[in-house]
Coordinates of C-alpha atoms and ligand atoms in Angstrom, one line a residue:
X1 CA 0.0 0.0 0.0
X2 CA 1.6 3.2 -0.6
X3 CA 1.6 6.1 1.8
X4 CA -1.0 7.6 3.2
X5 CA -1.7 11.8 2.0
X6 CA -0.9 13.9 4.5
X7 CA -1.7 17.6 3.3
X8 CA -1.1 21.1 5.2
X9 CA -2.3 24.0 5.0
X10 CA 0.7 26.9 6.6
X11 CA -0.5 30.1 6.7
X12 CA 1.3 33.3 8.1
X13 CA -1.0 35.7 10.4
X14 CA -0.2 38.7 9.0
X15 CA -3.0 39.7 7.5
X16 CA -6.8 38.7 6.6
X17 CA -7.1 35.5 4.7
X18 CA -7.7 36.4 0.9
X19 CA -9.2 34.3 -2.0
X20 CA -5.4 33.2 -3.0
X21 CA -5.0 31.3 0.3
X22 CA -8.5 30.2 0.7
X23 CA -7.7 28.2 -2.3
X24 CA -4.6 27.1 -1.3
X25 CA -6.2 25.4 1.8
X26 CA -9.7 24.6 0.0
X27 CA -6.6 22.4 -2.6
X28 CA -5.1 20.9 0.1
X29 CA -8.1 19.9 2.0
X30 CA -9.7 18.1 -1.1
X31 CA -6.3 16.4 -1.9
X32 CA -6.7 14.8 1.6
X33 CA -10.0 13.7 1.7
X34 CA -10.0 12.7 -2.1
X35 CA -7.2 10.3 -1.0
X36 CA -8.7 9.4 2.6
X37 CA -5.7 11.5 4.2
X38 CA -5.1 14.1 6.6
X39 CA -5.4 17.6 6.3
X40 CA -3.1 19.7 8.8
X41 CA -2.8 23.2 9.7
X42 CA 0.0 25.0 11.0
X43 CA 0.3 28.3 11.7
X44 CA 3.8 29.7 10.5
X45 CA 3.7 33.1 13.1
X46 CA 7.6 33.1 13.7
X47 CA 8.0 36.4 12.0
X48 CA 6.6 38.0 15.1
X49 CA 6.8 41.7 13.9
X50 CA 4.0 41.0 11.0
X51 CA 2.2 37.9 13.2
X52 CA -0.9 39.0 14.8
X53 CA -2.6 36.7 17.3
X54 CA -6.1 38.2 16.3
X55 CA -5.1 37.0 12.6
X56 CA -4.6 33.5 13.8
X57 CA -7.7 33.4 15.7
X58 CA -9.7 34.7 12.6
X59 CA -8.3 32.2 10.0
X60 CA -9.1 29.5 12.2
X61 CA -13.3 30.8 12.2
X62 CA -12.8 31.6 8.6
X63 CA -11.5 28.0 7.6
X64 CA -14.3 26.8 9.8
X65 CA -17.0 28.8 8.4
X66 CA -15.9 27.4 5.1
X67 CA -16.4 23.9 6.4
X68 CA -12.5 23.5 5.9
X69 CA -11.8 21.5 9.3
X70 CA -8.4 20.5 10.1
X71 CA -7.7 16.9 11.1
X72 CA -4.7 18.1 13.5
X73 CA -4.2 21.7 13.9
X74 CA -4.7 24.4 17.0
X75 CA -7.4 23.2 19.2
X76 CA -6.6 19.5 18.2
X77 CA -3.1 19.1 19.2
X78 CA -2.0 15.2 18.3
X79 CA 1.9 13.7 19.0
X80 CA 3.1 16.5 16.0
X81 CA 1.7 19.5 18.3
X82 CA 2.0 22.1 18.3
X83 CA 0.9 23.4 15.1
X84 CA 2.1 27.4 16.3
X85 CA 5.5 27.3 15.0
X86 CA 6.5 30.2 17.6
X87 CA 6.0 27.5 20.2
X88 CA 8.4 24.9 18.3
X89 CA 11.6 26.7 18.5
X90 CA 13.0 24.1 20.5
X91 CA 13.0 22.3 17.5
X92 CA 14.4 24.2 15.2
X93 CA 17.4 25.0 17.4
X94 CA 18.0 21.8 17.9
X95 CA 18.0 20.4 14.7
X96 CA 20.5 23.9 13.6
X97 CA 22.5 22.5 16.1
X98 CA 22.9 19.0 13.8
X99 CA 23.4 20.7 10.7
X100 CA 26.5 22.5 12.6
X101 CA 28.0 19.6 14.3
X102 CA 27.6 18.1 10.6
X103 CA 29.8 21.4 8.9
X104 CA 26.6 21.7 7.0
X105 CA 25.5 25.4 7.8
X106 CA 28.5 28.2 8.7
X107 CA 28.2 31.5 10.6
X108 CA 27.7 34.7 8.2
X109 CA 28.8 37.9 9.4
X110 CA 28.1 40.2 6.6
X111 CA 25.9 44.0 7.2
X112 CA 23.0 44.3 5.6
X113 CA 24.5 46.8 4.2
X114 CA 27.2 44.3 2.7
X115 CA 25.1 42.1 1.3
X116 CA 23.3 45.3 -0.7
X117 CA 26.3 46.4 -2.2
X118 CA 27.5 42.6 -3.3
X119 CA 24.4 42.2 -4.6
X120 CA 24.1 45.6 -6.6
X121 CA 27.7 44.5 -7.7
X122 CA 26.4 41.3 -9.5
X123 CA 23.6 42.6 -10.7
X124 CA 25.7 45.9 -12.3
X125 CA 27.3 43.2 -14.2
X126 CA 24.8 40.8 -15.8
X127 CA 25.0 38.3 -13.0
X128 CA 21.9 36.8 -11.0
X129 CA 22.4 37.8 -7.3
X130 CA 23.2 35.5 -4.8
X131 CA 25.4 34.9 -1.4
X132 CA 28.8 35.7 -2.8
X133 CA 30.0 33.0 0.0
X134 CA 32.1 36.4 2.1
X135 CA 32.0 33.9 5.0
X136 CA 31.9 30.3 4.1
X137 CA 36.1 30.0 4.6
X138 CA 36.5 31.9 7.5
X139 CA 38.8 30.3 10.3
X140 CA 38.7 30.9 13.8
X141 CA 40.5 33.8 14.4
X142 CA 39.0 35.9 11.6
X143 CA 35.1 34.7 13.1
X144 CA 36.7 35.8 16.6
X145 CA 37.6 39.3 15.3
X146 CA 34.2 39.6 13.7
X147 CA 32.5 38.5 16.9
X148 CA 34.5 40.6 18.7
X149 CA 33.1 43.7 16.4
X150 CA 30.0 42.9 17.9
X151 CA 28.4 41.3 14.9
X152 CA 25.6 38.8 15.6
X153 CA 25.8 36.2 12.8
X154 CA 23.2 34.6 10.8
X155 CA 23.8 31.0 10.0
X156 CA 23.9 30.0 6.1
X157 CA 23.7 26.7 4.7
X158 CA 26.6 25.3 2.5
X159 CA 24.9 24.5 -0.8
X160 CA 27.4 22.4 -3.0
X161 CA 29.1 24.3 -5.2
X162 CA 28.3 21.6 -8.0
X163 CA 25.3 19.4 -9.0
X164 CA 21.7 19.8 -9.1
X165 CA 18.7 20.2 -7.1
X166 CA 15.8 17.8 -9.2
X167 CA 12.3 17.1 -8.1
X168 CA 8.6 17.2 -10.2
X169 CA 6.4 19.7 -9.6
X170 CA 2.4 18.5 -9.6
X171 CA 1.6 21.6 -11.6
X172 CA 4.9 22.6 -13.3
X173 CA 6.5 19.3 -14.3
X174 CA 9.9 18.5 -13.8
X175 CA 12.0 20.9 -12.0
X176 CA 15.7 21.3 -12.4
X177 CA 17.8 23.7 -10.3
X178 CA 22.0 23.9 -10.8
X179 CA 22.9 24.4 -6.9
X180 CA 25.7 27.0 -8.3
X181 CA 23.2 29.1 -8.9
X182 CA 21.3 28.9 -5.2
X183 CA 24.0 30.7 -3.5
X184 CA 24.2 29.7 0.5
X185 CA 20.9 30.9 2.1
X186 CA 20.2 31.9 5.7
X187 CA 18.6 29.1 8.0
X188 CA 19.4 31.1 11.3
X189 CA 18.5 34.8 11.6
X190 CA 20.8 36.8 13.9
X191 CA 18.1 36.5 16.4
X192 CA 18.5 33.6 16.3
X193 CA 15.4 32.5 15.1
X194 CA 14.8 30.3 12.4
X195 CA 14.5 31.2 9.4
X196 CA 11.5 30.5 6.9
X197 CA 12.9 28.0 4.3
X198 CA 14.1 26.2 7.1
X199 CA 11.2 25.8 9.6
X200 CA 8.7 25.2 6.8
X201 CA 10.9 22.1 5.3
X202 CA 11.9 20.9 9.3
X203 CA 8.2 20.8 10.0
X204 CA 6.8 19.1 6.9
X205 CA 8.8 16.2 7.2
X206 CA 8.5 16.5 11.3
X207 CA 4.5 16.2 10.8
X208 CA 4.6 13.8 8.0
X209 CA 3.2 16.1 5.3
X210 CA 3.2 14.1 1.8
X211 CA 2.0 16.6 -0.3
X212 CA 2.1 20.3 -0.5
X213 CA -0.1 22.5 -2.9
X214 CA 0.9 26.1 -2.1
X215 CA 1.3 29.7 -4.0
X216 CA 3.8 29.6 -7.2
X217 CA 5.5 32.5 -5.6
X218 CA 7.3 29.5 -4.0
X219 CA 8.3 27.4 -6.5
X220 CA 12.3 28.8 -6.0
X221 CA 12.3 28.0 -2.0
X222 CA 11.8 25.0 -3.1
X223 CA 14.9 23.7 -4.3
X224 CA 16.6 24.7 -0.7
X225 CA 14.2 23.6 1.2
X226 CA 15.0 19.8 -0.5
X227 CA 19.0 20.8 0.4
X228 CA 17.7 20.9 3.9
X229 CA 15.3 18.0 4.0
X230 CA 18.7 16.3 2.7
X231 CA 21.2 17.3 5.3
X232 CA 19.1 16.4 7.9
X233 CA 18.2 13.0 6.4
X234 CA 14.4 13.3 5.9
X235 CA 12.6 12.9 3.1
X236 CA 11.0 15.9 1.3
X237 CA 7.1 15.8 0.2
X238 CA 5.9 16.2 -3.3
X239 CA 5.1 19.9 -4.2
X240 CA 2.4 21.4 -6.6
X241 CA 2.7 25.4 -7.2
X242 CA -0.9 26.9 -7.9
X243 CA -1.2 29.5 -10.4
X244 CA -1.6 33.0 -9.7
X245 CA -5.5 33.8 -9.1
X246 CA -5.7 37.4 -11.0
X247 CA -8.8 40.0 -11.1
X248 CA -10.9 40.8 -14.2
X249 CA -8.1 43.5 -15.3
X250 CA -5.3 40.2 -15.6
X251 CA -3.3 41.9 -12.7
X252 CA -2.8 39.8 -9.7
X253 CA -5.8 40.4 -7.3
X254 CA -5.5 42.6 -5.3
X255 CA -7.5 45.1 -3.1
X256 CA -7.0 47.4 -6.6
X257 CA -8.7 44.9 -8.4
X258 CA -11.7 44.1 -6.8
X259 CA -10.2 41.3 -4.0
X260 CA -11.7 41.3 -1.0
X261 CA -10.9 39.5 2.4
X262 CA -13.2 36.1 3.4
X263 CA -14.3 38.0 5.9
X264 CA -15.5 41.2 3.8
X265 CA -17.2 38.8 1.8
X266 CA -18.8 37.0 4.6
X267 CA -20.0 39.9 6.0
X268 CA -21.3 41.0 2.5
X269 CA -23.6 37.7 2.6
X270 CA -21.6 35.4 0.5
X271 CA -22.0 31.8 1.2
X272 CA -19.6 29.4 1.9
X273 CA -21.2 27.1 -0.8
X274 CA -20.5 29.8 -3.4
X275 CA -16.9 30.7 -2.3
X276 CA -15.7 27.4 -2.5
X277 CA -17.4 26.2 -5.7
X278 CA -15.8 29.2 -7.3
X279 CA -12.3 28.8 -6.2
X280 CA -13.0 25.0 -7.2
X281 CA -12.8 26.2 -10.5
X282 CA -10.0 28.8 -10.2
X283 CA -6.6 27.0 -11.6
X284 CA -8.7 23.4 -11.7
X285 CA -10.5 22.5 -14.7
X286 CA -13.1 19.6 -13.6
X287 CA -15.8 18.4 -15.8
X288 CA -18.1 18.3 -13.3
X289 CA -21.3 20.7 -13.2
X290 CA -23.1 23.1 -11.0
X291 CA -22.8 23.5 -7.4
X292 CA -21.4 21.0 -5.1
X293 CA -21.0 20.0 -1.3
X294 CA -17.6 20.0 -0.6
X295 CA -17.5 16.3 0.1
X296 CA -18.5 15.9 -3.7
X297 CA -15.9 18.3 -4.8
X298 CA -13.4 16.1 -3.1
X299 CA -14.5 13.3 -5.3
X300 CA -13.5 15.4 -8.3
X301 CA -10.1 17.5 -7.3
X302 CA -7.6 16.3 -8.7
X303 CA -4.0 17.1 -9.2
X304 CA -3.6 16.9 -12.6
X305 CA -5.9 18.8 -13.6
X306 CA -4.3 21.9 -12.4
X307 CA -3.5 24.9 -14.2
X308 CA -0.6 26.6 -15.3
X309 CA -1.9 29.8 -16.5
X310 CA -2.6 32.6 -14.2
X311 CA -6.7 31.9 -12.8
X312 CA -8.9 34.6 -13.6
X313 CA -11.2 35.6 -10.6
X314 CA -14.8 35.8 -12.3
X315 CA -16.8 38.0 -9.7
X316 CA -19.9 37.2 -12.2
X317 CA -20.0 33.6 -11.6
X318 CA -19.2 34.3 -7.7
X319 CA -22.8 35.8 -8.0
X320 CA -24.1 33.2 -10.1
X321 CA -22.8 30.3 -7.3
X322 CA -23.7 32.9 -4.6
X323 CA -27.4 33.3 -6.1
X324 CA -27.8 29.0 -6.7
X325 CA -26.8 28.9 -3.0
X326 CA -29.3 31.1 -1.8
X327 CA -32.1 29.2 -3.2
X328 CA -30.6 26.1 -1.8
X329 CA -30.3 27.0 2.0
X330 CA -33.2 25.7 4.1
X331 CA -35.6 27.9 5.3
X332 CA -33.6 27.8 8.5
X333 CA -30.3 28.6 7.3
X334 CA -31.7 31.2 4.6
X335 CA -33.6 32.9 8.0
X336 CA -30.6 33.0 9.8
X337 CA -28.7 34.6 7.1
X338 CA -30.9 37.3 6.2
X339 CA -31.7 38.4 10.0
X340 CA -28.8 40.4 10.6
X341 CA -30.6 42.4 7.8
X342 CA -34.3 42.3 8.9
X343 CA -36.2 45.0 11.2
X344 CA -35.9 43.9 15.2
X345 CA -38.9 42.1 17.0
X346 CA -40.7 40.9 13.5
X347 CA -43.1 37.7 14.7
X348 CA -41.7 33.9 14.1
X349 CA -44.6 33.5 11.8
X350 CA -43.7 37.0 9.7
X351 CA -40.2 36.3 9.6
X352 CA -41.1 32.5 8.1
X353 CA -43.5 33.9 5.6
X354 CA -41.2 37.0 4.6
X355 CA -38.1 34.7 4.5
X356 CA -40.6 32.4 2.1
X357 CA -41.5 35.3 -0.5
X358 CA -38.4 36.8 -0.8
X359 CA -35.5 33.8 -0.7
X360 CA -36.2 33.4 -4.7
X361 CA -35.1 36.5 -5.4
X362 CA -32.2 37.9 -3.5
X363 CA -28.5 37.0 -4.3
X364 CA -27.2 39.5 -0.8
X365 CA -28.3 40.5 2.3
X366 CA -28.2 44.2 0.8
X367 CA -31.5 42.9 -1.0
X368 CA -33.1 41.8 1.9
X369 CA -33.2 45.0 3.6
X370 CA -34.1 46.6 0.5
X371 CA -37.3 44.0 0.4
X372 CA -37.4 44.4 4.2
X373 CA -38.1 48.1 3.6
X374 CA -40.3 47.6 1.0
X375 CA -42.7 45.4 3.2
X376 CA -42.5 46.8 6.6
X377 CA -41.6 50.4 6.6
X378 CA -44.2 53.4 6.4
X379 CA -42.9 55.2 3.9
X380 CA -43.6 54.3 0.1
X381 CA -40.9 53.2 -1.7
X382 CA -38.4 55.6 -2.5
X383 CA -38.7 55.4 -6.7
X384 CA -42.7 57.2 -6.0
X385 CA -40.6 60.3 -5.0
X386 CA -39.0 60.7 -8.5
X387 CA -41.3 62.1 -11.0
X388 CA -39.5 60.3 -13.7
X389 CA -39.7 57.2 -12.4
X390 CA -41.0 53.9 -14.7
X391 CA -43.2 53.8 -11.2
X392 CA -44.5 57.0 -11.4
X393 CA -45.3 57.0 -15.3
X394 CA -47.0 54.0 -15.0
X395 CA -48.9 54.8 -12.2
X396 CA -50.0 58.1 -14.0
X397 CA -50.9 55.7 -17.0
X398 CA -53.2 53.7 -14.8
X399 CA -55.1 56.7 -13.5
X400 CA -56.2 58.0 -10.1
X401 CA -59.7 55.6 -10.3
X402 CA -57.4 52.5 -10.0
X403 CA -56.0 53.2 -6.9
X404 CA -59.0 54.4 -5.3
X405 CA -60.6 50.8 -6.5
X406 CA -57.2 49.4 -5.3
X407 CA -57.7 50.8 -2.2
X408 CA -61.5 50.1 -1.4
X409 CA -61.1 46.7 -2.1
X410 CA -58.3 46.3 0.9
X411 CA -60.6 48.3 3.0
X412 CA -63.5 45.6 2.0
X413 CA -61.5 42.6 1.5
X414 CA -58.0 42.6 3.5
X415 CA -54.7 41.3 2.3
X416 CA -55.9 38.6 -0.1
X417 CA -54.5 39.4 -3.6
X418 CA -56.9 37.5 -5.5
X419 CA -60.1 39.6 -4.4
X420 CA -58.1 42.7 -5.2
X421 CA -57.0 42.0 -8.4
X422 CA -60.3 40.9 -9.3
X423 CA -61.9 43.9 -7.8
X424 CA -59.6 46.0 -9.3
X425 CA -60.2 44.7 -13.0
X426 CA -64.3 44.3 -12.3
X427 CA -64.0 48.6 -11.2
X428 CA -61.8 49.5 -14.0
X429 CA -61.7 46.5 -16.8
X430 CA -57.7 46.4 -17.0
X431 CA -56.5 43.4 -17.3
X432 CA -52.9 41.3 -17.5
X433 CA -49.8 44.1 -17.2
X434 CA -52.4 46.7 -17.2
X435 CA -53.4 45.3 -14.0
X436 CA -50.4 43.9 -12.5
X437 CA -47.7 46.2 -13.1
X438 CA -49.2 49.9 -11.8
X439 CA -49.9 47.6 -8.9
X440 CA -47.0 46.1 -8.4
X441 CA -45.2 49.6 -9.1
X442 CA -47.3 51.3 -6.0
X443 CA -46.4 49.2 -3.9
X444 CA -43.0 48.6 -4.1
X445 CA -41.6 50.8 -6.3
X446 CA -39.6 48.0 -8.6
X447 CA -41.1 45.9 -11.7
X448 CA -39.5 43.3 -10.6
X449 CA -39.5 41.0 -7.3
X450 CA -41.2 38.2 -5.4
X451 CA -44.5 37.7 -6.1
X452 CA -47.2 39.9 -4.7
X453 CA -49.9 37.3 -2.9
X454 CA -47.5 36.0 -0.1
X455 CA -46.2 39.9 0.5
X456 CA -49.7 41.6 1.0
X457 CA -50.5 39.6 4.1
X458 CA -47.1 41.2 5.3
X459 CA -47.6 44.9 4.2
X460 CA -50.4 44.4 5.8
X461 CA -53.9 45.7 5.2
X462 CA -53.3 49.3 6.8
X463 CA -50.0 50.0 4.8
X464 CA -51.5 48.6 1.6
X465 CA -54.4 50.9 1.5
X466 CA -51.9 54.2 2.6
X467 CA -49.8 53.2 -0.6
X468 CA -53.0 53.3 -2.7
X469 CA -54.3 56.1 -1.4
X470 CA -50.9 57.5 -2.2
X471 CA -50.6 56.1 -5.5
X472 CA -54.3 57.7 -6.5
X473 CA -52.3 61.3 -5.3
X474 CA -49.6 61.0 -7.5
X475 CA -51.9 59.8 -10.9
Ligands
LIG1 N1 3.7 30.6 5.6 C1 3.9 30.5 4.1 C2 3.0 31.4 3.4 O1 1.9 31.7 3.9 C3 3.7 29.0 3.8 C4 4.2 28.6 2.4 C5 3.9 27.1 2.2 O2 2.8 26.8 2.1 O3 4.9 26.4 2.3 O4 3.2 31.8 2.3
ZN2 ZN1 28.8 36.6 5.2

């Protein structure tokens, strides 16, 4: 049998979790599952001057509200814990401490400032810039004078000077790197904290991780984080770089471009059922149709059908998935969802029946209060105001005797729509759009919308008559 998938998801807390890593972790969760793995997450919060606890708190409720659940993680620590790597330090120094004894890493001495102008120098003459190995054949006196200077050294890892660096990529194919043109890269900052290449690659193999699907932006760590996972004897796991997700314009997405957090967009009303069938879709081609549970996406995902071209980021089908899973919610979910948006203290029974009428035709929770307005506020909607209005002409079309008929048969017949359509067209003889549309116009101030019989019980009789006697004003 051969291994069992173990997939991660690392993020950094230093910011709000965007589309671009959504994806990445929606990937690596269906990769597990697909293949009856694990999913991990770890939390990658060493650089402590951009790490915000708050931001790890809130990817953790974002990935659950996205039904993204973590097999081992924070908050379900197993024999890898824990999953914070600024509590695994330990760890990292000790296994520096290995790749010294072994003459594998060296200290490096060199200023920023150093390093600037060495790499300015290469670049100045046609060369890529890397480590120009300053330090790598010091001896002990001249690391004594530089210690006593008062320098703090980094530590860099001896890449051999020939050879090559091969592995395949699930997205990009083979990969070939020449080591001579790595350069020796920092493991140990002169804090003495580890650096990224080196804690990422320690704790993949540490927690078992078979399979990595992360951001093409690291495609080149890649090659040194295999030198690493040499050195110390472990294996590495197989890597896929995801394209880059763009916005309609082609540029990367952005905040310029339209991106927004997952949490702006939860708070706008989007779904979790429409986010994640839409970044399905972003850098994976599948054959399958239409909206799925995630648990029938797994069934689907699969590595080789992803993309090397940059994904476009369609915000029109986000609305298309966004409006198929608003009709799908359950009248419990869909009520809970809109009443964050809904006037305070509305009955069990009103909020059921408005919840009902109106759940066919929203895509947001914007649209909710506008309906929300429409049905139980006072006022008549706001379009009556504007004289040029389509609500206004056709309400002048239709004639100040229809909404006094309109509005005598509420006062004799209540809020049942079929004895005051009929009463309208017996008082005045209109009949089809004629009838419908001035009516539908008065009273809510839109052509378009849920239909009218299951609102008018809600308007209520009192309102209904007030917005044809207002209508008949404005004929
Ligand atoms: N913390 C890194 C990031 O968020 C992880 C990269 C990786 O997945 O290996 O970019
Ligand atoms: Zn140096």
């Amino acid at each position: 049998m051969s291994q069992p998938v173990v997939t991660r998801f690392a993020p950094s807390p230093s910011g709000e979790l965007h589309l671009g890593n959504v994806r990445t972790a929606l990937f690596n969760w269906l990769h597990a599952r697909r293949h009856g793995g694990r999913f991990l997450l770890r939390i990658e919060d060493t650089d402590a001057e951009r790490s915000r606890p708050e931001f790890a708190v809130q990817l953790l409720q974002d990935l659950r509200w996205l039904g993204l659940e973590w097999d081992a993680g924070p908050g379900r620590e197993d024999a890898a814990a824990p999953y914070e790597q600024s509590r695994r330090s330990a760890l990292y120094t000790a296994a520096l401490e290995r790749l010294e004894r072994a003459g594998q890493v060296y200290p490096c001495y060199c200023s920023t400032l150093e390093l600037e102008v060495s790499r300015r120098a290469q670049l100045a003459s046609g060369k890529p810039p890397r480590y120009a190995g300053t330090c790598r054949n010091l001896d002990a006196a001249q690391r004594a004078a530089r210690v006593a200077e008062g320098r703090q050294p980094t530590l860099r890892f001896k890449v051999p000077d020939t050879g090559k660096v091969e592995f395949t990529d699930l997205v990009h194919g083979a990969q070939i790197f020449a080591c001579a043109d790595l350069g020796d890269f920092v493991v140990r900052r002169a804090d003495g904290s580890a650096a990224f290449f080196f804690s990422n690659a320690l704790d993949d193999a540490l927690m078992g991780v078979t399979v990595v699907l992360r951001g093409e932006d690291h495609l080149s760590n890649t090659p040194r984080q295999q030198l690493i996972n040499a050195a110390l004897g472990q294996p590495s796991p197989t890597y896929g770089h995801l394209s880059l997700i763009t916005g309609d314009d082609g540029a990367p997405l952005s905040k310029r471009n339209g991106a927004r957090s997952l949490r702006e967009l939860r708070e706008a009303g989007y779904l979790p059922e429409a986010i994640f069938n839409l970044l399905f879709r972003l850098g994976h081609s599948s054959a399958v149709l239409g909206m799925h549970d995630l648990a029938t996406l797994a069934q689907h995902f699969d590595t080789a059908h992803l993309g090397r071209a940059p994904a476009r980021f369609d915000f029109a089908q986000l609305e298309v998935f966004q409006k198929d899973a608003v009709h799908a919610l359950t009248p419990e979910r869909a009520a809970i969802w809109m009443q964050a948006h809904l006037p305070n203290g509305l009955a069990p029974e009103t909020l059921r029946a408005f919840v009902a009428a109106i759940q066919p035709n929203v895509i947001l929770p914007r649209e909710v209060a506008e309906w929300a307005a429409v049905i139980f506020d006072d006022a008549a909607p706001a379009a009556l105001a504007d004289e040029t209005s389509e609500s206004r002409r056709l309400i002048r079309e239709a004639g100040r005797e229809f909404f006094l008929a309109a509005a005598a048969a509420v006062q004799a017949s209540g809020t049942d729509w079929k004895a005051l359509t009929t009463a309208v067209r017996t008082a005045t003889n209109r009949k089809g759009p004629e009838l419908f549309k001035p009516l539908r116009h008065a009273l809510t101030g839109v052509g378009h919308g849920p239909e009218l019989a299951p609102l008018l019980p809600l308007i209520g009789a009192s309102r209904l008559q007030a917005r044809f006697e207002h209508a008949a004003t404005l004929a």
